[in-house]
N, CA, C and O atoms as a GROMACS GRO file, in nm:
protein
  584
    1MET      N    1   8.332   5.164  16.538
    1MET     CA    2   8.333   5.227  16.432
    1MET      C    3   8.450   5.319  16.352
    1MET      O    4   8.505   5.335  16.244
    2PHE      N    5   8.444   5.387  16.550
    2PHE     CA    6   8.569   5.524  16.492
    2PHE      C    7   8.728   5.446  16.497
    2PHE      O    8   8.831   5.512  16.488
    3LYS      N    9   8.726   5.318  16.511
    3LYS     CA   10   8.857   5.292  16.546
    3LYS      C   11   8.918   5.272  16.383
    3LYS      O   12   9.033   5.285  16.340
    4LYS      N   13   8.797   5.236  16.318
    4LYS     CA   14   8.817   5.188  16.190
    4LYS      C   15   8.857   5.355  16.119
    4LYS      O   16   8.971   5.380  16.082
    5ILE      N   17   8.758   5.445  16.111
    5ILE     CA   18   8.788   5.558  16.037
    5ILE      C   19   8.900   5.619  16.063
    5ILE      O   20   8.952   5.693  15.979
    6VAL      N   21   8.964   5.594  16.202
    6VAL     CA   22   9.047   5.709  16.211
    6VAL      C   23   9.211   5.534  16.167
    6VAL      O   24   9.324   5.548  16.120
    7VAL      N   25   9.173   5.465  16.190
    7VAL     CA   26   9.324   5.392  16.114
    7VAL      C   27   9.302   5.462  15.970
    7VAL      O   28   9.389   5.522  15.907
    8PHE      N   29   9.182   5.446  15.934
    8PHE     CA   30   9.164   5.444  15.810
    8PHE      C   31   9.268   5.612  15.736
    8PHE      O   32   9.376   5.622  15.679
    9LEU      N   33   9.181   5.695  15.769
    9LEU     CA   34   9.250   5.840  15.766
    9LEU      C   35   9.454   5.784  15.810
    9LEU      O   36   9.528   5.845  15.732
   10PHE      N   37   9.514   5.717  15.882
   10PHE     CA   38   9.616   5.738  15.901
   10PHE      C   39   9.652   5.672  15.779
   10PHE      O   40   9.695   5.735  15.682
   11LEU      N   41   9.634   5.524  15.778
   11LEU     CA   42   9.709   5.505  15.680
   11LEU      C   43   9.654   5.580  15.531
   11LEU      O   44   9.738   5.582  15.441
   12SER      N   45   9.526   5.639  15.503
   12SER     CA   46   9.552   5.779  15.380
   12SER      C   47   9.677   5.864  15.381
   12SER      O   48   9.734   5.892  15.275
   13LEU      N   49   9.717   5.901  15.487
   13LEU     CA   50   9.784   5.992  15.553
   13LEU      C   51   9.904   5.968  15.495
   13LEU      O   52   9.960   6.046  15.417
   14ILE      N   53   9.964   5.823  15.543
   14ILE     CA   54  10.044   5.730  15.473
   14ILE      C   55  10.083   5.745  15.313
   14ILE      O   56  10.182   5.807  15.274
   15MET      N   57   9.998   5.684  15.235
   15MET     CA   58  10.002   5.664  15.106
   15MET      C   59   9.984   5.794  15.044
   15MET      O   60  10.031   5.792  14.931
   16ILE      N   61   9.923   5.932  15.080
   16ILE     CA   62   9.938   6.078  15.056
   16ILE      C   63  10.091   6.088  15.078
   16ILE      O   64  10.145   6.043  14.977
   17SER      N   65  10.156   6.116  15.145
   17SER     CA   66  10.300   6.065  15.184
   17SER      C   67  10.381   6.041  15.052
   17SER      O   68  10.469   6.093  14.984
   18ALA      N   69  10.308   5.946  15.056
   18ALA     CA   70  10.444   5.823  14.961
   18ALA      C   71  10.377   5.844  14.805
   18ALA      O   72  10.372   5.751  14.725
   19VAL      N   73  10.326   5.979  14.775
   19VAL     CA   74  10.299   5.996  14.608
   19VAL      C   75  10.364   5.945  14.549
   19VAL      O   76  10.326   5.869  14.460
   20SER      N   77  10.493   5.969  14.577
   20SER     CA   78  10.658   5.932  14.412
   20SER      C   79  10.675   5.789  14.524
   20SER      O   80  10.793   5.769  14.554
   21ALA      N   81  10.605   5.722  14.567
   21ALA     CA   82  10.648   5.595  14.583
   21ALA      C   83  10.623   5.511  14.446
   21ALA      O   84  10.528   5.503  14.368
   22ILE      N   85  10.761   5.447  14.451
   22ILE     CA   86  10.763   5.341  14.326
   22ILE      C   87  10.647   5.286  14.342
   22ILE      O   88  10.566   5.282  14.435
   23GLU      N   89  10.651   5.237  14.212
   23GLU     CA   90  10.510   5.065  14.196
   23GLU      C   91  10.564   4.956  14.247
   23GLU      O   92  10.505   4.877  14.322
   24SER      N   93  10.730   4.946  14.191
   24SER     CA   94  10.742   4.774  14.204
   24SER      C   95  10.823   4.794  14.275
   24SER      O   96  10.833   4.916  14.293
   25THR      N   97  10.939   4.701  14.369
   25THR     CA   98  11.107   4.716  14.367
   25THR      C   99  11.058   4.579  14.391
   25THR      O  100  10.952   4.517  14.399
   26ASP      N  101  11.260   4.551  14.405
   26ASP     CA  102  11.327   4.425  14.437
   26ASP      C  103  11.349   4.420  14.546
   26ASP      O  104  11.384   4.313  14.596
   27PHE      N  105  11.335   4.531  14.620
   27PHE     CA  106  11.408   4.511  14.795
   27PHE      C  107  11.282   4.401  14.826
   27PHE      O  108  11.171   4.382  14.775
   28GLN      N  109  11.360   4.342  14.934
   28GLN     CA  110  11.320   4.255  15.036
   28GLN      C  111  11.298   4.358  15.172
   28GLN      O  112  11.354   4.463  15.205
   29VAL      N  113  11.146   4.247  15.255
   29VAL     CA  114  11.117   4.365  15.325
   29VAL      C  115  11.091   4.254  15.436
   29VAL      O  116  11.052   4.142  15.405
   30PRO      N  117  11.116   4.296  15.575
   30PRO     CA  118  11.120   4.229  15.716
   30PRO      C  119  11.047   4.140  15.732
   30PRO      O  120  10.938   4.176  15.687
   31ALA      N  121  11.041   4.048  15.768
   31ALA     CA  122  10.901   3.975  15.799
   31ALA      C  123  10.780   4.000  15.841
   31ALA      O  124  10.777   4.050  15.953
   32ASN      N  125  10.684   3.983  15.796
   32ASN     CA  126  10.569   4.000  15.837
   32ASN      C  127  10.490   4.128  15.771
   32ASN      O  128  10.372   4.119  15.739
   33PHE      N  129  10.588   4.282  15.751
   33PHE     CA  130  10.507   4.388  15.634
   33PHE      C  131  10.489   4.280  15.528
   33PHE      O  132  10.556   4.190  15.478
   34LYS      N  133  10.333   4.345  15.516
   34LYS     CA  134  10.237   4.344  15.362
   34LYS      C  135  10.222   4.416  15.315
   34LYS      O  136  10.176   4.515  15.373
   35ASP      N  137  10.258   4.420  15.143
   35ASP     CA  138  10.258   4.520  15.034
   35ASP      C  139  10.131   4.488  15.078
   35ASP      O  140  10.057   4.392  15.105
   36VAL      N  141  10.141   4.717  15.071
   36VAL     CA  142   9.948   4.746  15.005
   36VAL      C  143   9.963   4.843  14.873
   36VAL      O  144   9.878   4.919  14.827
   37GLY      N  145  10.069   4.824  14.835
   37GLY     CA  146  10.103   4.877  14.658
   37GLY      C  147  10.212   5.040  14.669
   37GLY      O  148  10.273   5.062  14.773
   38ASP      N  149  10.218   5.100  14.594
   38ASP     CA  150  10.308   5.189  14.548
   38ASP      C  151  10.411   5.200  14.672
   38ASP      O  152  10.424   5.298  14.746
   39GLY      N  153  10.497   5.054  14.681
   39GLY     CA  154  10.598   5.166  14.791
   39GLY      C  155  10.534   5.154  14.899
   39GLY      O  156  10.477   5.263  14.901
   40VAL      N  157  10.486   5.079  15.029
   40VAL     CA  158  10.381   5.123  15.076
   40VAL      C  159  10.427   4.949  15.156
   40VAL      O  160  10.456   4.851  15.088
   41TYR      N  161  10.425   4.950  15.250
   41TYR     CA  162  10.401   4.801  15.363
   41TYR      C  163  10.425   4.797  15.490
   41TYR      O  164  10.526   4.830  15.552
   42VAL      N  165  10.293   4.741  15.536
   42VAL     CA  166  10.249   4.778  15.668
   42VAL      C  167  10.253   4.656  15.771
   42VAL      O  168  10.179   4.566  15.731
   43LEU      N  169  10.307   4.630  15.873
   43LEU     CA  170  10.273   4.530  16.022
   43LEU      C  171  10.223   4.582  16.060
   43LEU      O  172  10.224   4.704  16.079
   44TYR      N  173  10.126   4.463  16.097
   44TYR     CA  174   9.969   4.465  16.188
   44TYR      C  175  10.015   4.409  16.289
   44TYR      O  176  10.108   4.329  16.282
   45ASP      N  177   9.959   4.443  16.394
   45ASP     CA  178   9.959   4.309  16.520
   45ASP      C  179   9.878   4.238  16.424
   45ASP      O  180   9.872   4.214  16.304
   46SER      N  181   9.789   4.202  16.593
   46SER     CA  182   9.714   4.031  16.590
   46SER      C  183   9.566   4.086  16.565
   46SER      O  184   9.495   4.005  16.505
   47SER      N  185   9.507   4.208  16.598
   47SER     CA  186   9.395   4.214  16.578
   47SER      C  187   9.394   4.353  16.404
   47SER      O  188   9.324   4.449  16.372
   48LYS      N  189   9.453   4.318  16.372
   48LYS     CA  190   9.498   4.393  16.216
   48LYS      C  191   9.494   4.519  16.209
   48LYS      O  192   9.444   4.568  16.108
   49GLU      N  193   9.554   4.618  16.327
   49GLU     CA  194   9.560   4.774  16.360
   49GLU      C  195   9.756   4.771  16.259
   49GLU      O  196   9.846   4.688  16.270
   50PRO      N  197   9.752   4.858  16.200
   50PRO     CA  198   9.880   4.876  16.178
   50PRO      C  199   9.973   4.862  16.327
   50PRO      O  200   9.940   4.814  16.436
   51LEU      N  201  10.066   4.906  16.295
   51LEU     CA  202  10.188   4.845  16.411
   51LEU      C  203  10.285   4.993  16.371
   51LEU      O  204  10.297   5.103  16.426
   52GLN      N  205  10.350   4.923  16.234
   52GLN     CA  206  10.466   5.034  16.191
   52GLN      C  207  10.383   5.006  15.998
   52GLN      O  208  10.299   4.929  15.951
   53ILE      N  209  10.482   5.133  15.936
   53ILE     CA  210  10.439   5.172  15.820
   53ILE      C  211  10.610   5.202  15.784
   53ILE      O  212  10.697   5.255  15.854
   54LEU      N  213  10.616   5.138  15.634
   54LEU     CA  214  10.778   5.163  15.594
   54LEU      C  215  10.706   5.157  15.485
   54LEU      O  216  10.628   5.068  15.453
   55SER      N  217  10.746   5.298  15.400
   55SER     CA  218  10.760   5.363  15.271
   55SER      C  219  10.885   5.356  15.181
   55SER      O  220  10.994   5.397  15.221
   56VAL      N  221  10.868   5.301  15.053
   56VAL     CA  222  11.030   5.329  14.968
   56VAL      C  223  10.981   5.406  14.907
   56VAL      O  224  10.894   5.374  14.826
   57VAL      N  225  11.018   5.524  14.923
   57VAL     CA  226  11.044   5.632  14.777
   57VAL      C  227  11.119   5.646  14.702
   57VAL      O  228  11.239   5.647  14.729
   58GLU      N  229  11.076   5.659  14.601
   58GLU     CA  230  11.257   5.687  14.538
   58GLU      C  231  11.228   5.894  14.504
   58GLU      O  232  11.150   5.984  14.478
   59HIS      N  233  11.365   5.853  14.531
   59HIS     CA  234  11.418   6.067  14.596
   59HIS      C  235  11.406   6.123  14.488
   59HIS      O  236  11.410   6.075  14.374
   60THR      N  237  11.389   6.227  14.522
   60THR     CA  238  11.369   6.373  14.515
   60THR      C  239  11.454   6.509  14.547
   60THR      O  240  11.479   6.524  14.666
   61GLU      N  241  11.466   6.535  14.525
   61GLU     CA  242  11.592   6.682  14.630
   61GLU      C  243  11.431   6.722  14.693
   61GLU      O  244  11.438   6.731  14.816
   62HIS      N  245  11.338   6.740  14.658
   62HIS     CA  246  11.220   6.817  14.736
   62HIS      C  247  11.185   6.689  14.792
   62HIS      O  248  11.092   6.715  14.869
   63ASP      N  249  11.204   6.583  14.797
   63ASP     CA  250  11.162   6.481  14.907
   63ASP      C  251  11.227   6.459  15.033
   63ASP      O  252  11.185   6.446  15.148
   64ALA      N  253  11.365   6.458  14.966
   64ALA     CA  254  11.499   6.450  15.047
   64ALA      C  255  11.488   6.571  15.160
   64ALA      O  256  11.503   6.537  15.278
   65ASP      N  257  11.462   6.706  15.132
   65ASP     CA  258  11.473   6.835  15.146
   65ASP      C  259  11.377   6.817  15.307
   65ASP      O  260  11.417   6.815  15.423
   66ASP      N  261  11.183   6.804  15.226
   66ASP     CA  262  11.148   6.730  15.298
   66ASP      C  263  11.154   6.682  15.460
   66ASP      O  264  11.134   6.734  15.570
   67TYR      N  265  11.174   6.617  15.433
   67TYR     CA  266  11.228   6.485  15.533
   67TYR      C  267  11.383   6.515  15.603
   67TYR      O  268  11.418   6.438  15.692
   68ILE      N  269  11.452   6.599  15.573
   68ILE     CA  270  11.576   6.646  15.663
   68ILE      C  271  11.536   6.750  15.697
   68ILE      O  272  11.635   6.811  15.738
   69THR      N  273  11.443   6.814  15.707
   69THR     CA  274  11.441   6.937  15.771
   69THR      C  275  11.397   6.964  15.850
   69THR      O  276  11.284   6.918  15.836
   70ASN      N  277  11.404   7.047  16.000
   70ASN     CA  278  11.306   7.078  16.101
   70ASN      C  279  11.229   7.164  16.075
   70ASN      O  280  11.270   7.273  16.035
   71ASP      N  281  11.070   7.132  16.093
   71ASP     CA  282  11.012   7.262  16.088
   71ASP      C  283  10.896   7.202  16.203
   71ASP      O  284  10.826   7.102  16.220
   72THR      N  285  10.933   7.356  16.280
   72THR     CA  286  10.879   7.352  16.379
   72THR      C  287  10.702   7.433  16.392
   72THR      O  288  10.610   7.407  16.470
   73GLU      N  289  10.708   7.501  16.316
   73GLU     CA  290  10.603   7.518  16.198
   73GLU      C  291  10.474   7.402  16.250
   73GLU      O  292  10.377   7.409  16.326
   74ASN      N  293  10.534   7.300  16.166
   74ASN     CA  294  10.410   7.207  16.202
   74ASN      C  295  10.443   7.045  16.264
   74ASN      O  296  10.403   6.930  16.253
   75LYS      N  297  10.568   7.145  16.350
   75LYS     CA  298  10.616   7.028  16.515
   75LYS      C  299  10.695   6.896  16.426
   75LYS      O  300  10.680   6.776  16.450
   76TYR      N  301  10.756   6.939  16.349
   76TYR     CA  302  10.832   6.759  16.255
   76TYR      C  303  10.992   6.802  16.316
   76TYR      O  304  11.064   6.895  16.279
   77THR      N  305  11.010   6.733  16.389
   77THR     CA  306  11.221   6.739  16.403
   77THR      C  307  11.290   6.596  16.389
   77THR      O  308  11.257   6.485  16.431
   78VAL      N  309  11.370   6.629  16.335
   78VAL     CA  310  11.468   6.544  16.273
   78VAL      C  311  11.553   6.525  16.398
   78VAL      O  312  11.538   6.601  16.493
   79PHE      N  313  11.644   6.422  16.399
   79PHE     CA  314  11.741   6.393  16.456
   79PHE      C  315  11.876   6.300  16.373
   79PHE      O  316  11.856   6.178  16.367
   80GLU      N  317  11.980   6.341  16.325
   80GLU     CA  318  12.094   6.274  16.252
   80GLU      C  319  12.130   6.124  16.323
   80GLU      O  320  12.228   6.139  16.395
   81VAL      N  321  12.086   6.001  16.325
   81VAL     CA  322  12.158   5.948  16.368
   81VAL      C  323  12.324   5.896  16.337
   81VAL      O  324  12.408   5.841  16.408
   82GLY      N  325  12.326   5.953  16.165
   82GLY     CA  326  12.464   5.881  16.111
   82GLY      C  327  12.464   5.864  15.962
   82GLY      O  328  12.348   5.880  15.923
   83ASN      N  329  12.571   5.831  15.831
   83ASN     CA  330  12.500   5.763  15.716
   83ASN      C  331  12.421   5.742  15.700
   83ASN      O  332  12.357   5.639  15.680
   84ASN      N  333  12.387   5.924  15.711
   84ASN     CA  334  12.247   5.933  15.619
   84ASN      C  335  12.089   5.882  15.695
   84ASN      O  336  11.975   5.882  15.647
   85THR      N  337  12.135   5.843  15.817
   85THR     CA  338  12.008   5.794  15.867
   85THR      C  339  11.924   5.881  15.981
   85THR      O  340  11.968   5.949  16.073
   86TYR      N  341  11.838   5.864  15.955
   86TYR     CA  342  11.767   5.990  16.079
   86TYR      C  343  11.700   5.925  16.193
   86TYR      O  344  11.711   5.803  16.199
   87ASN      N  345  11.620   5.996  16.304
   87ASN     CA  346  11.499   5.979  16.370
   87ASN      C  347  11.457   6.081  16.322
   87ASN      O  348  11.513   6.179  16.272
   88PHE      N  349  11.314   6.046  16.343
   88PHE     CA  350  11.231   6.161  16.311
   88PHE      C  351  11.066   6.185  16.404
   88PHE      O  352  10.969   6.118  16.368
   89ILE      N  353  11.056   6.257  16.488
   89ILE     CA  354  10.887   6.255  16.532
   89ILE      C  355  10.841   6.426  16.437
   89ILE      O  356  10.896   6.532  16.406
   90ASP      N  357  10.667   6.335  16.419
   90ASP     CA  358  10.626   6.377  16.364
   90ASP      C  359  10.538   6.431  16.481
   90ASP      O  360  10.473   6.328  16.500
   91GLU      N  361  10.476   6.543  16.597
   91GLU     CA  362  10.402   6.575  16.616
   91GLU      C  363  10.231   6.584  16.574
   91GLU      O  364  10.127   6.526  16.604
   92SER      N  365  10.269   6.677  16.498
   92SER     CA  366  10.115   6.669  16.403
   92SER      C  367  10.064   6.492  16.342
   92SER      O  368   9.948   6.461  16.368
   93ILE      N  369  10.112   6.434  16.299
   93ILE     CA  370   9.986   6.319  16.294
   93ILE      C  371  10.015   6.203  16.412
   93ILE      O  372   9.970   6.088  16.413
   94GLY      N  373  10.112   6.273  16.522
   94GLY     CA  374  10.183   6.153  16.578
   94GLY      C  375  10.229   6.029  16.582
   94GLY      O  376  10.183   5.922  16.622
   95GLU      N  377  10.353   6.071  16.520
   95GLU     CA  378  10.448   5.978  16.448
   95GLU      C  379  10.518   5.992  16.494
   95GLU      O  380  10.545   6.108  16.527
   96LYS      N  381  10.618   5.860  16.539
   96LYS     CA  382  10.771   5.888  16.504
   96LYS      C  383  10.827   5.784  16.435
   96LYS      O  384  10.740   5.698  16.420
   97GLY      N  385  10.936   5.750  16.383
   97GLY     CA  386  11.012   5.709  16.312
   97GLY      C  387  11.186   5.700  16.262
   97GLY      O  388  11.269   5.778  16.309
   98THR      N  389  11.221   5.588  16.157
   98THR     CA  390  11.354   5.605  16.106
   98THR      C  391  11.361   5.606  15.986
   98THR      O  392  11.308   5.507  15.936
   99PHE      N  393  11.406   5.679  15.910
   99PHE     CA  394  11.480   5.684  15.747
   99PHE      C  395  11.557   5.681  15.732
   99PHE      O  396  11.631   5.719  15.822
  100GLU      N  397  11.621   5.629  15.597
  100GLU     CA  398  11.770   5.654  15.538
  100GLU      C  399  11.763   5.670  15.400
  100GLU      O  400  11.691   5.602  15.328
  101LEU      N  401  11.863   5.792  15.350
  101LEU     CA  402  11.906   5.801  15.230
  101LEU      C  403  12.002   5.710  15.191
  101LEU      O  404  12.113   5.692  15.243
  102ILE      N  405  11.928   5.623  15.048
  102ILE     CA  406  12.044   5.504  15.005
  102ILE      C  407  12.008   5.565  14.837
  102ILE      O  408  11.924   5.639  14.784
  103GLU      N  409  12.159   5.462  14.784
  103GLU     CA  410  12.162   5.506  14.616
  103GLU      C  411  12.174   5.293  14.620
  103GLU      O  412  12.246   5.235  14.701
  104VAL      N  413  12.072   5.205  14.497
  104VAL     CA  414  12.081   5.167  14.446
  104VAL      C  415  12.116   5.145  14.293
  104VAL      O  416  12.050   5.169  14.192
  105ASP      N  417  12.184   5.117  14.301
  105ASP     CA  418  12.227   5.116  14.148
  105ASP      C  419  12.239   5.202  14.032
  105ASP      O  420  12.216   5.167  13.916
  106GLY      N  421  12.283   5.341  14.079
  106GLY     CA  422  12.211   5.502  14.088
  106GLY      C  423  12.082   5.529  14.059
  106GLY      O  424  12.044   5.580  13.953
  107VAL      N  425  11.996   5.490  14.171
  107VAL     CA  426  11.871   5.524  14.150
  107VAL      C  427  11.851   5.559  14.348
  107VAL      O  428  11.883   5.489  14.444
  108LYS      N  429  11.819   5.625  14.344
  108LYS     CA  430  11.874   5.736  14.517
  108LYS      C  431  11.755   5.712  14.544
  108LYS      O  432  11.679   5.738  14.451
  109PHE      N  433  11.678   5.647  14.692
  109PHE     CA  434  11.593   5.601  14.818
  109PHE      C  435  11.558   5.650  14.892
  109PHE      O  436  11.635   5.696  14.976
  110ILE      N  437  11.418   5.667  14.903
  110ILE     CA  438  11.416   5.732  15.086
  110ILE      C  439  11.354   5.584  15.133
  110ILE      O  440  11.270   5.532  15.059
  111ILE      N  441  11.407   5.493  15.295
  111ILE     CA  442  11.324   5.385  15.308
  111ILE      C  443  11.271   5.470  15.443
  111ILE      O  444  11.348   5.497  15.535
  112ASP      N  445  11.119   5.512  15.442
  112ASP     CA  446  11.098   5.522  15.575
  112ASP      C  447  11.051   5.401  15.656
  112ASP      O  448  11.007   5.308  15.588
  113PHE      N  449  11.052   5.382  15.805
  113PHE     CA  450  10.964   5.364  15.875
  113PHE      C  451  10.918   5.384  15.961
  113PHE      O  452  11.001   5.411  16.049
  114ALA      N  453  10.799   5.389  16.000
  114ALA     CA  454  10.709   5.499  16.084
  114ALA      C  455  10.585   5.383  16.155
  114ALA      O  456  10.530   5.280  16.117
  115LYS      N  457  10.583   5.486  16.303
  115LYS     CA  458  10.491   5.398  16.390
  115LYS      C  459  10.428   5.508  16.474
  115LYS      O  460  10.492   5.607  16.510
  116ARG      N  461  10.346   5.494  16.492
  116ARG     CA  462  10.213   5.577  16.552
  116ARG      C  463  10.259   5.573  16.692
  116ARG      O  464  10.322   5.476  16.734
  117GLY      N  465  10.231   5.670  16.763
  117GLY     CA  466  10.280   5.729  16.915
  117GLY      C  467  10.397   5.746  16.886
  117GLY      O  468  10.477   5.694  16.808
  118ILE      N  469  10.396   5.889  17.019
  118ILE     CA  470  10.556   5.952  17.030
  118ILE      C  471  10.558   5.957  17.176
  118ILE      O  472  10.610   6.048  17.241
  119ASP      N  473  10.487   5.834  17.236
  119ASP     CA  474  10.508   5.842  17.421
  119ASP      C  475  10.661   5.842  17.458
  119ASP      O  476  10.692   5.925  17.543
  120ASP      N  477  10.733   5.786  17.423
  120ASP     CA  478  10.871   5.818  17.458
  120ASP      C  479  10.964   5.841  17.324
  120ASP      O  480  10.977   5.760  17.232
  121LYS      N  481  11.020   5.963  17.334
  121LYS     CA  482  11.036   6.018  17.210
  121LYS      C  483  11.220   5.964  17.231
  121LYS      O  484  11.287   5.967  17.128
  122ASN      N  485  11.260   5.938  17.308
  122ASN     CA  486  11.367   5.915  17.258
  122ASN      C  487  11.459   5.768  17.240
  122ASN      O  488  11.580   5.748  17.232
  123ASP      N  489  11.304   5.653  17.238
  123ASP     CA  490  11.320   5.527  17.182
  123ASP      C  491  11.273   5.497  17.024
  123ASP      O  492  11.165   5.531  16.976
  124PHE      N  493  11.369   5.435  16.963
  124PHE     CA  494  11.342   5.458  16.799
  124PHE      C  495  11.399   5.332  16.797
  124PHE      O  496  11.482   5.302  16.711
  125SER      N  497  11.359   5.249  16.891
  125SER     CA  498  11.487   5.069  16.818
  125SER      C  499  11.370   4.972  16.783
  125SER      O  500  11.386   4.856  16.744
  126GLU      N  501  11.225   5.049  16.807
  126GLU     CA  502  11.154   4.939  16.667
  126GLU      C  503  11.163   4.980  16.508
  126GLU      O  504  11.139   4.897  16.421
  127THR      N  505  11.189   5.082  16.486
  127THR     CA  506  11.171   5.142  16.363
  127THR      C  507  11.306   5.153  16.336
  127THR      O  508  11.330   5.126  16.218
  128PHE      N  509  11.471   5.202  16.444
  128PHE     CA  510  11.571   5.176  16.396
  128PHE      C  511  11.580   4.980  16.312
  128PHE      O  512  11.603   4.940  16.197
  129ASN      N  513  11.549   4.908  16.445
  129ASN     CA  514  11.547   4.791  16.419
  129ASN      C  515  11.516   4.694  16.258
  129ASN      O  516  11.573   4.600  16.202
  130ASN      N  517  11.414   4.764  16.235
  130ASN     CA  518  11.340   4.756  16.083
  130ASN      C  519  11.447   4.775  16.007
  130ASN      O  520  11.512   4.679  15.967
  131LEU      N  521  11.476   4.894  15.979
  131LEU     CA  522  11.561   4.942  15.910
  131LEU      C  523  11.714   4.846  15.866
  131LEU      O  524  11.763   4.800  15.763
  132MET      N  525  11.757   4.854  16.051
  132MET     CA  526  11.860   4.735  15.935
  132MET      C  527  11.840   4.662  15.920
  132MET      O  528  11.916   4.615  15.835
  133GLU      N  529  11.726   4.558  15.971
  133GLU     CA  530  11.754   4.438  15.906
  133GLU      C  531  11.701   4.453  15.724
  133GLU      O  532  11.737   4.376  15.635
  134PHE      N  533  11.589   4.602  15.702
  134PHE     CA  534  11.605   4.627  15.588
  134PHE      C  535  11.786   4.593  15.495
  134PHE      O  536  11.831   4.512  15.414
  135ASN      N  537  11.830   4.699  15.562
  135ASN     CA  538  11.989   4.662  15.513
  135ASN      C  539  12.033   4.525  15.486
  135ASN      O  540  12.106   4.495  15.391
  136LYS      N  541  11.985   4.439  15.575
  136LYS     CA  542  12.073   4.316  15.576
  136LYS      C  543  11.980   4.250  15.465
  136LYS      O  544  12.052   4.207  15.375
  137LEU      N  545  11.868   4.230  15.442
  137LEU     CA  546  11.828   4.164  15.345
  137LEU      C  547  11.828   4.248  15.213
  137LEU      O  548  11.760   4.207  15.119
  138ASN      N  549  11.885   4.339  15.201
  138ASN     CA  550  11.922   4.454  15.062
  138ASN      C  551  12.066   4.435  15.035
  138ASN      O  552  12.107   4.467  14.924
  139ASN      N  553  12.164   4.376  15.143
  139ASN     CA  554  12.291   4.422  15.121
  139ASN      C  555  12.277   4.557  15.116
  139ASN      O  556  12.305   4.600  15.004
  140VAL      N  557  12.244   4.640  15.193
  140VAL     CA  558  12.230   4.827  15.189
  140VAL      C  559  12.320   4.857  15.296
  140VAL      O  560  12.294   4.835  15.414
  141ASN      N  561  12.462   4.926  15.240
  141ASN     CA  562  12.576   4.953  15.354
  141ASN      C  563  12.565   5.083  15.367
  141ASN      O  564  12.631   5.144  15.282
  142SER      N  565  12.472   5.189  15.487
  142SER     CA  566  12.511   5.299  15.499
  142SER      C  567  12.655   5.411  15.468
  142SER      O  568  12.758   5.414  15.535
  143THR      N  569  12.620   5.493  15.348
  143THR     CA  570  12.768   5.528  15.298
  143THR      C  571  12.721   5.672  15.289
  143THR      O  572  12.614   5.706  15.339
  144GLU      N  573  12.796   5.753  15.229
  144GLU     CA  574  12.758   5.912  15.241
  144GLU      C  575  12.687   5.886  15.112
  144GLU      O  576  12.722   5.806  15.025
  145TRP      N  577  12.586   5.962  15.112
  145TRP     CA  578  12.471   6.027  15.024
  145TRP      C  579  12.586   6.067  14.846
  145TRP      O  580  12.657   6.167  14.833
  146VAL      N  581  12.579   6.019  14.799
  146VAL     CA  582  12.576   6.093  14.615
  146VAL      C  583  12.540   6.181  14.558
  146VAL      O  584  12.560   6.189  14.437
   0.00000   0.00000   0.00000
């Protein structure tokens, strides 16, 4: 029961952070990610526990600033990878991931892949690879933020 409560709270935090997420998109997402609504997709393991969460958030200046700014007080660290792509560690909620700032048809989005656990702070391969798959599926080329 405790495990279900923790999972529910984790998903609730993600959902709250995606308040400005768009309701529906024409984006294709990597295989096995399930649409849970409001621009949020979850990849579950075989026991139905969330492995990764994809959030597609329509951009506002405030959102972008929150994503790309280090916040030592809240234990949030972001590392620029290049071409508007970043890795992050959020120790306050025990998650890490990769996100990208993109523009499609004049609309700006934040594409955020996150996973629980930060034991290996240098390994972002799972979230980064899923972001690259997202880009491939949607013909997104990382370019300078306009």
